[in-house]
Coordinates of C-alpha atoms in Angstrom, one line a residue:
Chain Z
M1 CA 41.7 -6.0 7.6
L2 CA 38.6 -7.1 9.4
Q3 CA 36.7 -7.3 6.1
V4 CA 39.3 -9.6 4.6
T5 CA 39.1 -12.0 7.5
G6 CA 35.3 -11.7 7.4
I7 CA 35.3 -12.8 3.8
G8 CA 37.6 -15.7 4.6
A9 CA 35.4 -16.8 7.5
A10 CA 32.3 -16.5 5.3
A11 CA 34.0 -18.6 2.6
L12 CA 35.0 -21.2 5.2
L13 CA 31.5 -21.3 6.6
T14 CA 30.1 -21.7 3.1
L15 CA 32.4 -24.6 2.4
S16 CA 31.6 -26.3 5.6
A17 CA 27.9 -25.8 5.1
C18 CA 28.1 -27.3 1.7
G19 CA 30.2 -30.2 3.1
S20 CA 27.7 -31.1 5.7
S21 CA 24.7 -31.0 3.3
D22 CA 26.5 -33.1 0.7
S23 CA 23.6 -33.7 -1.7
G24 CA 23.1 -31.5 -4.7
S25 CA 25.1 -28.5 -3.6
G26 CA 28.5 -30.1 -4.4
A27 CA 28.6 -28.8 -7.9
S28 CA 27.9 -25.2 -7.0
D29 CA 30.5 -25.5 -4.3
A30 CA 33.2 -26.5 -6.8
D31 CA 32.1 -23.6 -9.1
S32 CA 32.3 -21.1 -6.3
S33 CA 35.8 -22.0 -5.3
G34 CA 36.7 -21.9 -9.0
A35 CA 35.2 -18.4 -9.2
S36 CA 37.3 -17.0 -6.4
S37 CA 40.4 -18.4 -8.1
G38 CA 39.6 -16.5 -11.3
K39 CA 37.6 -18.9 -13.4
K40 CA 35.5 -17.2 -16.1
L41 CA 32.0 -16.3 -15.1
S42 CA 29.1 -16.0 -17.5
G43 CA 25.3 -15.6 -17.6
T44 CA 22.9 -13.6 -15.6
V45 CA 23.2 -12.9 -11.9
N46 CA 19.9 -12.4 -10.2
V47 CA 20.2 -10.2 -7.1
F48 CA 17.3 -9.6 -4.8
A49 CA 18.1 -6.5 -2.7
A50 CA 16.4 -4.1 -0.3
A51 CA 15.1 -1.0 -1.9
S52 CA 17.5 1.2 0.1
L53 CA 20.4 -0.4 -1.8
K54 CA 19.1 0.6 -5.2
E55 CA 21.6 3.3 -6.1
S56 CA 24.7 1.7 -4.7
F57 CA 24.0 -1.8 -6.0
T58 CA 23.1 -0.6 -9.5
K59 CA 26.5 1.1 -9.5
L60 CA 28.2 -2.1 -8.3
G61 CA 26.3 -4.2 -10.9
K62 CA 27.8 -2.1 -13.7
Q63 CA 31.2 -2.6 -12.2
F64 CA 30.7 -6.3 -12.0
E65 CA 29.6 -6.6 -15.6
K66 CA 32.8 -4.6 -16.6
E67 CA 35.0 -6.9 -14.5
H68 CA 33.4 -10.1 -15.8
P69 CA 32.6 -9.6 -19.5
G70 CA 29.8 -11.8 -20.6
T71 CA 27.9 -11.5 -17.4
K72 CA 24.7 -9.5 -16.7
V73 CA 23.4 -8.4 -13.3
T74 CA 19.7 -8.0 -12.9
F75 CA 18.2 -6.6 -9.8
N76 CA 14.9 -7.0 -8.0
F77 CA 14.7 -4.2 -5.6
G78 CA 11.8 -4.1 -3.1
G79 CA 10.8 -4.4 0.5
S80 CA 12.9 -7.0 2.3
D81 CA 9.8 -8.8 3.6
S82 CA 8.3 -9.3 0.1
L83 CA 11.7 -10.3 -1.4
A84 CA 12.1 -12.9 1.3
A85 CA 8.7 -14.2 0.7
G86 CA 9.5 -14.4 -3.0
I87 CA 12.7 -16.4 -2.3
T88 CA 11.1 -18.9 0.0
G89 CA 8.3 -19.2 -2.6
G90 CA 10.9 -20.3 -5.1
A91 CA 11.9 -17.2 -7.1
P92 CA 15.1 -17.8 -9.1
A93 CA 17.6 -15.7 -7.2
D94 CA 21.3 -16.0 -6.7
V95 CA 21.9 -13.4 -4.0
F96 CA 19.7 -11.9 -1.3
A97 CA 20.7 -8.6 0.4
A98 CA 18.2 -7.7 3.2
A99 CA 17.7 -4.5 5.2
S100 CA 17.3 -6.4 8.5
P101 CA 18.5 -9.6 10.0
K102 CA 14.8 -10.5 10.7
T103 CA 13.9 -10.6 7.0
M104 CA 17.1 -12.6 6.3
K105 CA 16.1 -15.0 9.0
T106 CA 12.9 -15.9 7.0
V107 CA 15.1 -17.1 4.3
T108 CA 17.7 -19.0 6.4
D109 CA 14.9 -20.6 8.5
A110 CA 13.4 -21.9 5.3
G111 CA 16.8 -23.4 4.4
D112 CA 17.1 -21.3 1.3
A113 CA 20.4 -19.6 2.1
D114 CA 23.7 -21.3 1.1
G115 CA 25.7 -20.9 4.2
K116 CA 25.6 -18.2 6.9
P117 CA 24.6 -14.7 5.9
S118 CA 27.1 -11.9 6.7
T119 CA 26.6 -8.3 7.5
F120 CA 28.0 -6.1 4.8
V121 CA 26.8 -2.6 5.8
R122 CA 24.8 -0.9 8.5
N123 CA 22.3 1.9 8.2
Q124 CA 21.8 4.6 10.8
L125 CA 18.7 6.7 11.4
E126 CA 18.7 10.4 10.8
I127 CA 16.0 13.1 11.1
A128 CA 14.9 14.5 7.8
T129 CA 13.6 18.1 8.1
L130 CA 12.4 20.7 5.6
P131 CA 15.2 22.4 3.7
G132 CA 16.8 25.1 5.8
N133 CA 15.4 23.4 9.0
P134 CA 12.9 26.2 9.7
N135 CA 11.8 24.6 13.0
K136 CA 15.4 24.4 14.2
V137 CA 15.3 20.7 14.9
S138 CA 18.6 19.7 16.5
S139 CA 17.7 16.6 18.4
L140 CA 15.3 13.8 18.7
K141 CA 13.7 15.6 21.7
D142 CA 12.9 18.6 19.5
L143 CA 10.5 16.4 17.5
T144 CA 8.4 15.9 20.6
K145 CA 7.6 19.6 20.9
P146 CA 3.9 20.3 20.3
G147 CA 2.9 21.7 16.9
Q148 CA 5.5 19.7 15.0
K149 CA 4.1 17.3 12.4
V150 CA 6.4 14.3 12.5
V151 CA 6.0 11.1 10.5
L152 CA 7.5 7.8 11.6
C153 CA 7.7 4.5 9.8
A154 CA 5.2 1.9 11.1
K155 CA 6.5 -0.3 13.9
E156 CA 6.0 -3.3 11.6
V157 CA 8.7 -2.2 9.1
P158 CA 12.4 -2.1 9.9
C159 CA 12.8 1.7 9.9
G160 CA 9.9 2.0 12.3
A161 CA 11.2 -0.7 14.6
A162 CA 14.6 1.1 14.7
A163 CA 12.9 4.5 15.4
Q164 CA 11.0 2.9 18.4
T165 CA 14.3 1.5 19.7
A166 CA 15.9 4.9 19.5
L167 CA 12.9 6.6 21.2
S168 CA 12.7 4.1 24.0
A169 CA 16.5 4.2 24.5
S170 CA 16.2 8.0 25.1
K171 CA 13.0 7.6 27.1
L172 CA 11.1 10.0 24.7
K173 CA 7.5 9.8 23.9
L174 CA 6.8 10.9 20.4
T175 CA 3.3 11.0 18.9
P176 CA 3.6 11.3 15.1
V177 CA 0.8 12.4 12.8
S178 CA 1.2 9.2 10.9
Y179 CA 3.0 5.8 10.9
E180 CA 4.0 5.4 7.3
Q181 CA 4.1 2.1 5.5
D182 CA 7.7 2.4 4.5
V183 CA 10.7 4.6 4.8
K184 CA 10.3 6.2 1.3
S185 CA 6.7 7.3 2.0
A186 CA 7.8 8.8 5.3
L187 CA 10.5 10.8 3.5
T188 CA 8.0 11.8 0.7
K189 CA 5.7 13.5 3.2
V190 CA 8.6 15.8 4.2
E191 CA 9.7 16.3 0.6
L192 CA 6.1 17.4 -0.2
K193 CA 6.2 19.7 2.9
E194 CA 3.2 17.9 4.4
A195 CA 5.2 16.9 7.4
D196 CA 7.8 18.9 9.2
A197 CA 10.1 16.0 9.9
A198 CA 10.5 12.3 9.5
V199 CA 12.8 9.7 11.1
V200 CA 14.4 7.9 8.2
Y201 CA 17.7 6.3 7.2
K202 CA 20.8 8.4 6.6
T203 CA 20.9 6.8 3.1
D204 CA 17.5 8.1 2.3
V205 CA 18.4 11.6 3.4
H206 CA 21.4 11.3 1.2
A207 CA 19.4 10.1 -1.8
A208 CA 16.8 12.9 -1.4
G209 CA 19.5 15.5 -2.1
D210 CA 18.6 19.1 -1.2
K211 CA 14.8 18.3 -1.0
V212 CA 15.3 17.6 2.8
E213 CA 17.9 18.5 5.4
G214 CA 19.4 15.8 7.5
V215 CA 19.9 16.2 11.3
E216 CA 22.0 13.5 13.1
F217 CA 21.0 12.5 16.6
P218 CA 23.1 10.5 19.0
E219 CA 20.3 8.1 20.0
S220 CA 20.5 6.7 16.5
K221 CA 23.6 4.8 17.7
D222 CA 21.3 2.6 19.7
A223 CA 19.2 1.6 16.7
I224 CA 21.6 0.7 13.9
N225 CA 20.2 -1.8 11.3
D226 CA 22.5 -4.5 10.0
Y227 CA 22.2 -5.4 6.4
P228 CA 23.0 -9.1 5.8
I229 CA 23.8 -10.7 2.4
A230 CA 23.8 -14.4 1.5
P231 CA 24.2 -16.6 -1.6
L232 CA 21.1 -18.8 -2.1
K233 CA 20.9 -22.5 -2.3
K234 CA 18.7 -22.9 -5.3
A235 CA 20.7 -20.3 -7.2
P236 CA 20.7 -20.7 -11.0
N237 CA 24.1 -19.0 -11.3
A238 CA 25.7 -19.7 -7.9
A239 CA 29.3 -19.0 -8.9
A240 CA 28.5 -15.5 -10.3
G241 CA 26.3 -14.8 -7.3
K242 CA 29.2 -15.5 -4.9
A243 CA 31.5 -13.4 -7.0
F244 CA 29.0 -10.5 -6.8
I245 CA 28.9 -10.9 -3.0
E246 CA 32.7 -10.7 -3.0
L247 CA 32.6 -7.5 -4.9
V248 CA 30.0 -6.0 -2.4
K249 CA 32.4 -6.8 0.4
S250 CA 35.5 -5.7 -1.3
S251 CA 37.0 -2.3 -0.7
D252 CA 35.5 -1.0 -4.0
G253 CA 32.1 -2.2 -2.9
Q254 CA 32.4 -0.7 0.6
K255 CA 33.5 2.6 -0.9
A256 CA 30.4 2.8 -3.1
L257 CA 28.2 1.9 -0.2
T258 CA 29.7 4.4 2.3
E259 CA 29.4 7.1 -0.4
A260 CA 25.6 6.4 -0.3
G261 CA 25.6 7.0 3.4
F262 CA 25.9 3.4 4.7
L263 CA 28.2 2.6 7.6
K264 CA 30.8 -0.1 7.5
P265 CA 29.9 -3.2 9.4
Chain D
M1 CA -54.3 -19.7 -12.5
A2 CA -53.5 -20.3 -16.1
A3 CA -51.0 -17.5 -16.1
N4 CA -49.3 -19.1 -13.1
D5 CA -49.0 -22.4 -14.9
T6 CA -47.3 -20.9 -17.9
V7 CA -44.8 -19.1 -15.7
E8 CA -44.0 -22.2 -13.7
G9 CA -43.8 -24.2 -16.9
G10 CA -41.4 -21.7 -18.4
A11 CA -39.3 -21.8 -15.3
R12 CA -39.1 -25.6 -15.4
R13 CA -38.1 -25.6 -19.0
R14 CA -35.3 -23.0 -18.3
R15 CA -34.1 -25.1 -15.4
G16 CA -34.1 -28.3 -17.4
R17 CA -32.1 -26.9 -20.3
V18 CA -28.4 -27.8 -20.2
P19 CA -26.2 -24.7 -20.7
P20 CA -23.8 -25.0 -23.6
L21 CA -20.4 -26.1 -22.5
P22 CA -18.4 -23.2 -24.1
L23 CA -20.4 -20.9 -21.7
L24 CA -20.6 -23.2 -18.7
V25 CA -16.9 -24.0 -18.4
P26 CA -15.6 -20.4 -18.4
A27 CA -18.5 -19.4 -16.2
L28 CA -17.6 -21.9 -13.6
V29 CA -13.9 -21.1 -13.9
G30 CA -14.8 -17.4 -13.4
L31 CA -16.9 -18.3 -10.3
A32 CA -14.0 -20.3 -8.9
F33 CA -11.5 -17.5 -9.6
L34 CA -13.6 -15.1 -7.6
V35 CA -14.6 -17.4 -4.8
V36 CA -11.6 -19.6 -4.2
P37 CA -9.3 -16.8 -2.7
L38 CA -12.1 -15.9 -0.3
I39 CA -12.5 -19.6 0.7
A40 CA -8.7 -19.8 1.2
L41 CA -9.0 -17.0 3.7
L42 CA -11.4 -19.1 5.7
V43 CA -9.2 -22.2 5.4
R44 CA -6.1 -20.5 6.6
A45 CA -7.8 -18.4 9.3
P46 CA -6.2 -18.9 12.7
W47 CA -9.5 -19.8 14.3
A48 CA -8.0 -20.6 17.7
Q49 CA -6.5 -17.1 18.1
L50 CA -9.4 -15.4 16.4
P51 CA -11.4 -14.3 19.4
E52 CA -8.3 -12.9 21.1
Q53 CA -7.2 -11.0 17.9
L54 CA -10.6 -9.6 17.1
T55 CA -11.3 -8.3 20.6
S56 CA -8.1 -6.2 20.7
P57 CA -8.8 -2.5 21.0
E58 CA -6.8 -1.7 17.9
V59 CA -9.0 -3.9 15.7
W60 CA -12.2 -2.3 17.1
Q61 CA -10.8 1.1 16.7
A62 CA -9.9 0.4 13.0
L63 CA -13.2 -1.2 12.3
Q64 CA -15.2 1.6 13.9
L65 CA -13.2 4.2 12.0
S66 CA -13.7 2.3 8.8
L67 CA -17.5 2.1 9.2
V68 CA -17.9 5.8 10.3
C69 CA -15.6 7.1 7.5
A70 CA -17.2 4.9 4.8
T71 CA -20.7 6.1 5.9
L72 CA -19.6 9.8 5.9
A73 CA -18.0 9.4 2.5
T74 CA -21.2 7.9 1.2
L75 CA -23.2 10.8 2.6
V76 CA -20.8 13.2 0.9
S77 CA -21.2 11.3 -2.3
L78 CA -25.0 11.4 -2.1
V79 CA -25.1 15.2 -1.4
L80 CA -22.7 16.0 -4.2
G81 CA -23.1 13.0 -6.5
V82 CA -26.9 12.9 -7.0
P83 CA -27.1 16.5 -8.3
L84 CA -24.0 15.8 -10.5
A85 CA -25.7 12.8 -11.9
W86 CA -28.8 14.8 -12.6
L87 CA -26.8 17.4 -14.4
L88 CA -25.2 14.8 -16.6
A89 CA -28.4 13.0 -17.4
R90 CA -30.9 15.8 -17.7
T91 CA -29.2 18.9 -19.0
E92 CA -27.4 19.8 -22.2
F93 CA -24.2 21.9 -22.0
P94 CA -21.1 22.1 -24.0
G95 CA -18.4 19.7 -23.0
R96 CA -20.7 17.3 -21.2
G97 CA -18.9 14.3 -22.6
L98 CA -15.7 15.6 -21.2
V99 CA -17.2 16.3 -17.8
R100 CA -18.6 12.7 -17.7
A101 CA -15.2 11.4 -18.6
L102 CA -13.6 13.4 -15.8
V103 CA -16.2 12.3 -13.3
T104 CA -15.5 8.6 -14.1
L105 CA -11.7 9.1 -14.0
P106 CA -11.3 8.1 -10.4
L107 CA -12.8 4.7 -11.3
V108 CA -9.9 3.7 -13.5
L109 CA -7.2 5.8 -11.8
P110 CA -5.0 3.8 -9.4
P111 CA -6.1 4.9 -6.0
V112 CA -2.5 5.8 -5.1
V113 CA -2.5 8.3 -7.9
G114 CA -5.8 9.7 -6.5
G115 CA -4.0 10.1 -3.1
V116 CA -1.1 11.9 -4.7
A117 CA -3.5 14.2 -6.6
L118 CA -5.4 14.9 -3.4
L119 CA -2.2 15.7 -1.6
T120 CA -1.1 18.1 -4.4
A121 CA -4.5 19.8 -4.3
L122 CA -5.5 19.8 -0.6
G123 CA -2.2 19.2 1.1
R124 CA -0.8 21.7 3.5
N125 CA 1.4 22.9 0.7
G126 CA -1.1 22.0 -2.0
V127 CA -2.6 24.2 -4.8
V128 CA -5.8 24.8 -2.8
G129 CA -4.7 23.5 0.5
Q130 CA -2.2 26.3 1.2
Y131 CA -5.1 28.8 1.2
L132 CA -7.1 26.5 3.5
V133 CA -4.2 26.7 5.9
S134 CA -3.6 30.5 5.7
W135 CA -7.2 31.6 5.5
F136 CA -9.0 29.1 7.7
G137 CA -6.2 27.3 9.5
I138 CA -7.5 23.9 8.1
T139 CA -5.1 21.1 7.3
L140 CA -6.6 18.0 5.8
P141 CA -3.7 15.4 5.5
F142 CA -3.3 13.2 8.6
T143 CA -6.9 13.9 9.8
T144 CA -10.1 11.8 9.9
T145 CA -11.6 14.3 7.5
G146 CA -8.8 13.5 5.1
V147 CA -9.9 9.8 5.2
V148 CA -13.4 10.8 4.4
I149 CA -12.2 13.0 1.5
A150 CA -10.0 10.2 0.1
E151 CA -12.8 7.7 0.3
A152 CA -15.4 10.0 -1.2
F153 CA -13.0 10.8 -4.1
V154 CA -12.7 7.2 -5.0
A155 CA -16.3 6.1 -4.2
M156 CA -18.4 9.0 -5.6
P157 CA -18.0 8.1 -9.3
F158 CA -19.7 4.7 -8.5
L159 CA -22.7 6.5 -7.2
V160 CA -22.8 9.1 -10.0
I161 CA -22.6 6.4 -12.7
S162 CA -25.3 4.3 -11.0
V163 CA -27.7 7.3 -10.5
E164 CA -27.0 8.7 -14.0
G165 CA -27.9 5.3 -15.5
T166 CA -31.1 5.1 -13.5
L167 CA -32.0 8.7 -14.5
R168 CA -31.5 7.9 -18.2
A169 CA -33.7 4.9 -17.8
A170 CA -36.4 6.9 -16.0
D171 CA -39.0 8.6 -18.2
P172 CA -38.4 12.4 -18.2
R173 CA -42.0 13.1 -19.1
Y174 CA -43.1 12.7 -15.4
E175 CA -40.8 15.6 -14.6
E176 CA -42.0 17.6 -17.6
A177 CA -45.7 16.9 -16.6
A178 CA -44.9 18.2 -13.1
T179 CA -43.4 21.4 -14.4
T180 CA -46.2 22.0 -16.8
L181 CA -48.5 21.7 -13.8
G182 CA -46.7 24.5 -12.1
A183 CA -44.0 22.8 -10.1
S184 CA -40.5 24.4 -10.2
R185 CA -37.8 22.3 -11.7
F186 CA -36.3 21.7 -8.3
T187 CA -39.7 20.7 -6.8
A188 CA -40.2 18.3 -9.7
F189 CA -36.8 16.8 -9.0
R190 CA -37.5 16.5 -5.3
R191 CA -41.1 15.2 -5.5
V192 CA -41.1 13.2 -8.7
T193 CA -37.7 12.3 -9.9
L194 CA -36.1 11.5 -6.6
P195 CA -38.7 8.9 -5.5
L196 CA -38.6 7.5 -9.1
I197 CA -34.9 6.8 -9.0
A198 CA -34.6 5.9 -5.3
P199 CA -33.7 2.3 -6.0
G200 CA -30.9 3.4 -8.3
I201 CA -29.6 5.9 -5.6
A202 CA -29.7 3.1 -3.0
A203 CA -27.8 0.8 -5.3
G204 CA -25.2 3.5 -6.0
A205 CA -24.9 4.3 -2.3
V206 CA -24.3 0.7 -1.4
L207 CA -21.7 0.4 -4.1
A208 CA -20.0 3.6 -3.0
W209 CA -20.1 2.6 0.6
A210 CA -18.5 -0.8 -0.2
R211 CA -15.8 0.9 -2.3
A212 CA -15.1 3.4 0.5
L213 CA -14.9 0.7 3.1
G214 CA -12.2 -1.1 1.0
E215 CA -10.3 2.1 0.1
F216 CA -6.6 1.8 0.7
G217 CA -4.3 3.6 -1.7
A218 CA -5.7 7.1 -1.6
T219 CA -6.3 6.9 2.1
I220 CA -2.7 5.9 3.1
T221 CA -1.2 8.4 0.7
F222 CA -3.4 11.4 1.6
A223 CA -4.4 10.7 5.2
G224 CA -1.5 8.7 6.4
N225 CA -1.8 6.0 9.1
F226 CA -2.5 6.7 12.7
P227 CA -4.4 4.3 14.9
G228 CA -7.8 5.8 15.9
R229 CA -7.5 8.8 13.6
T230 CA -6.7 7.6 10.1
Q231 CA -6.0 3.9 10.3
T232 CA -8.9 2.1 8.7
M233 CA -9.2 -1.6 8.4
P234 CA -7.5 -2.0 5.0
L235 CA -4.5 -0.1 6.3
A236 CA -4.4 -2.3 9.5
V237 CA -4.6 -5.4 7.3
Y238 CA -1.7 -4.2 5.1
L239 CA 0.6 -3.4 8.1
A240 CA -0.3 -6.6 9.9
M241 CA 0.7 -8.5 6.7
Q242 CA 4.3 -7.1 7.2
S243 CA 4.8 -8.7 10.6
D244 CA 2.0 -11.1 11.4
P245 CA 0.2 -12.7 8.5
A246 CA -2.1 -14.6 10.8
A247 CA -3.4 -11.3 12.2
A248 CA -3.8 -9.9 8.7
I249 CA -6.0 -12.9 7.8
S250 CA -8.1 -12.4 10.9
L251 CA -8.6 -8.7 10.1
S252 CA -9.4 -9.6 6.5
L253 CA -12.1 -12.0 7.7
V254 CA -13.8 -9.2 9.7
L255 CA -13.8 -6.9 6.6
L256 CA -15.2 -9.8 4.5
A257 CA -17.9 -10.5 7.0
V258 CA -19.0 -6.9 7.3
S259 CA -19.1 -6.5 3.5
I260 CA -21.1 -9.7 3.0
T261 CA -23.5 -8.8 5.7
V262 CA -24.2 -5.4 4.1
L263 CA -24.5 -6.7 0.6
A264 CA -26.7 -9.5 1.6
G265 CA -28.9 -7.2 3.8
L266 CA -29.5 -4.9 0.9
R267 CA -29.8 -7.6 -1.8
D268 CA -33.5 -7.0 -2.5
R269 CA -33.0 -3.3 -3.2
W270 CA -29.9 -4.1 -5.1
M271 CA -31.7 -6.6 -7.3
T272 CA -34.6 -4.4 -8.1
A273 CA -32.3 -1.6 -9.0
S274 CA -30.3 -3.6 -11.5

């Protein structure tokens, strides 16, 4: 129910945003309202999305192509920061899905988003340990025990910032062996058994299958990352882009995303 | 006197001659291509905040670690690389071509691949590394030693190539003369060959040092990133770029300045060697 009103609100916001900036975007506005009322879509949809969305968005892309014959969804998965830099630099994208509000803000501040971004999923941290959890890690505090080789994401990237928030919320001091440059490299160090544990996203633990074991910890509730999505102003295929966002926020889309370990917004 | 005149006259003629356009234009474009990005760094540098950013303890820590690790990696490269170059240049053995190809492989390999290879070999769970742990209790990933190893892995081929080239250019008859006069082969190497190829070794060492200083991919993959222990300047630059591009530019300037200083300081040796 909440989602439906969310979409409605987003659509209204989009409309009003277009209304206030009346030059140029009028045409795409008309297209988008046409799209939601079932007008035929065609062409390529360019989606720039955070790397953590790879599996679920690829699945949704296939579904979109099936629902709208004649369309093709192409993805550019990468770090949210570099994707945002690409968009503000003029990359031809229709949709941007970021792993943090901060990276989305880069795009909205540059005036490149068409309307207000909306949160479509959230991601929670989890501890990834070696298979079978040989060191019996059951809480964030267990990671602070001496002798444990723990890797964290660097504070500069979203997963690292979230880990710091969780640690300071629980007043724990954790000295890792390394601050990794992104969430995947932190996870890889555990997969290779070079580290005993890493603090990563639930979705990453899920994607790693049985190569790591996930341990949930209550402090992760204090550091949940919102994932915002927005249509873009200079979109070459605005109507199809908006339709793709509708699919992501639909119950089908949400199902695919929660299956990958994401939380509902 | 007369000889001097001819030399100067020759130099004047060379200077006066106009280079052909099909060479001059790409040459200048090439120069611009290499220099403009560096000038852009200077243009965009946040000069006002520079003193504050550069005096932060993290920057000094990273710079210090970079200089120490690059120097140690160069020493490792010298100790292991000069004998290796000698072996390649002065001895015959089956499969020498293959060995040379293997030695130069890290030159063309993406450094990240080098890091992955090091991790699978020397990691805690690696092919060799698991015995280092169980027999000696040594783990290399996430340590400063790991940084030196990663840098040496990437930088040593530069030294080997440079020294091997110099050895091939040096006349082997001096060595042979020394051995016929009763010196052992090692003594001949130490007393005759080594002084003969010293400029080549110096050039190779500078090249290896500079490469080690800029090493990023293998280091972050094999040694990780921890301030004061494994975070070298290139890693600090990369992470700063994620959140504070201005800081990344400042850090890049430091690295640029250090590199230029060293290359300029050793220019004479560099020139005579090449």
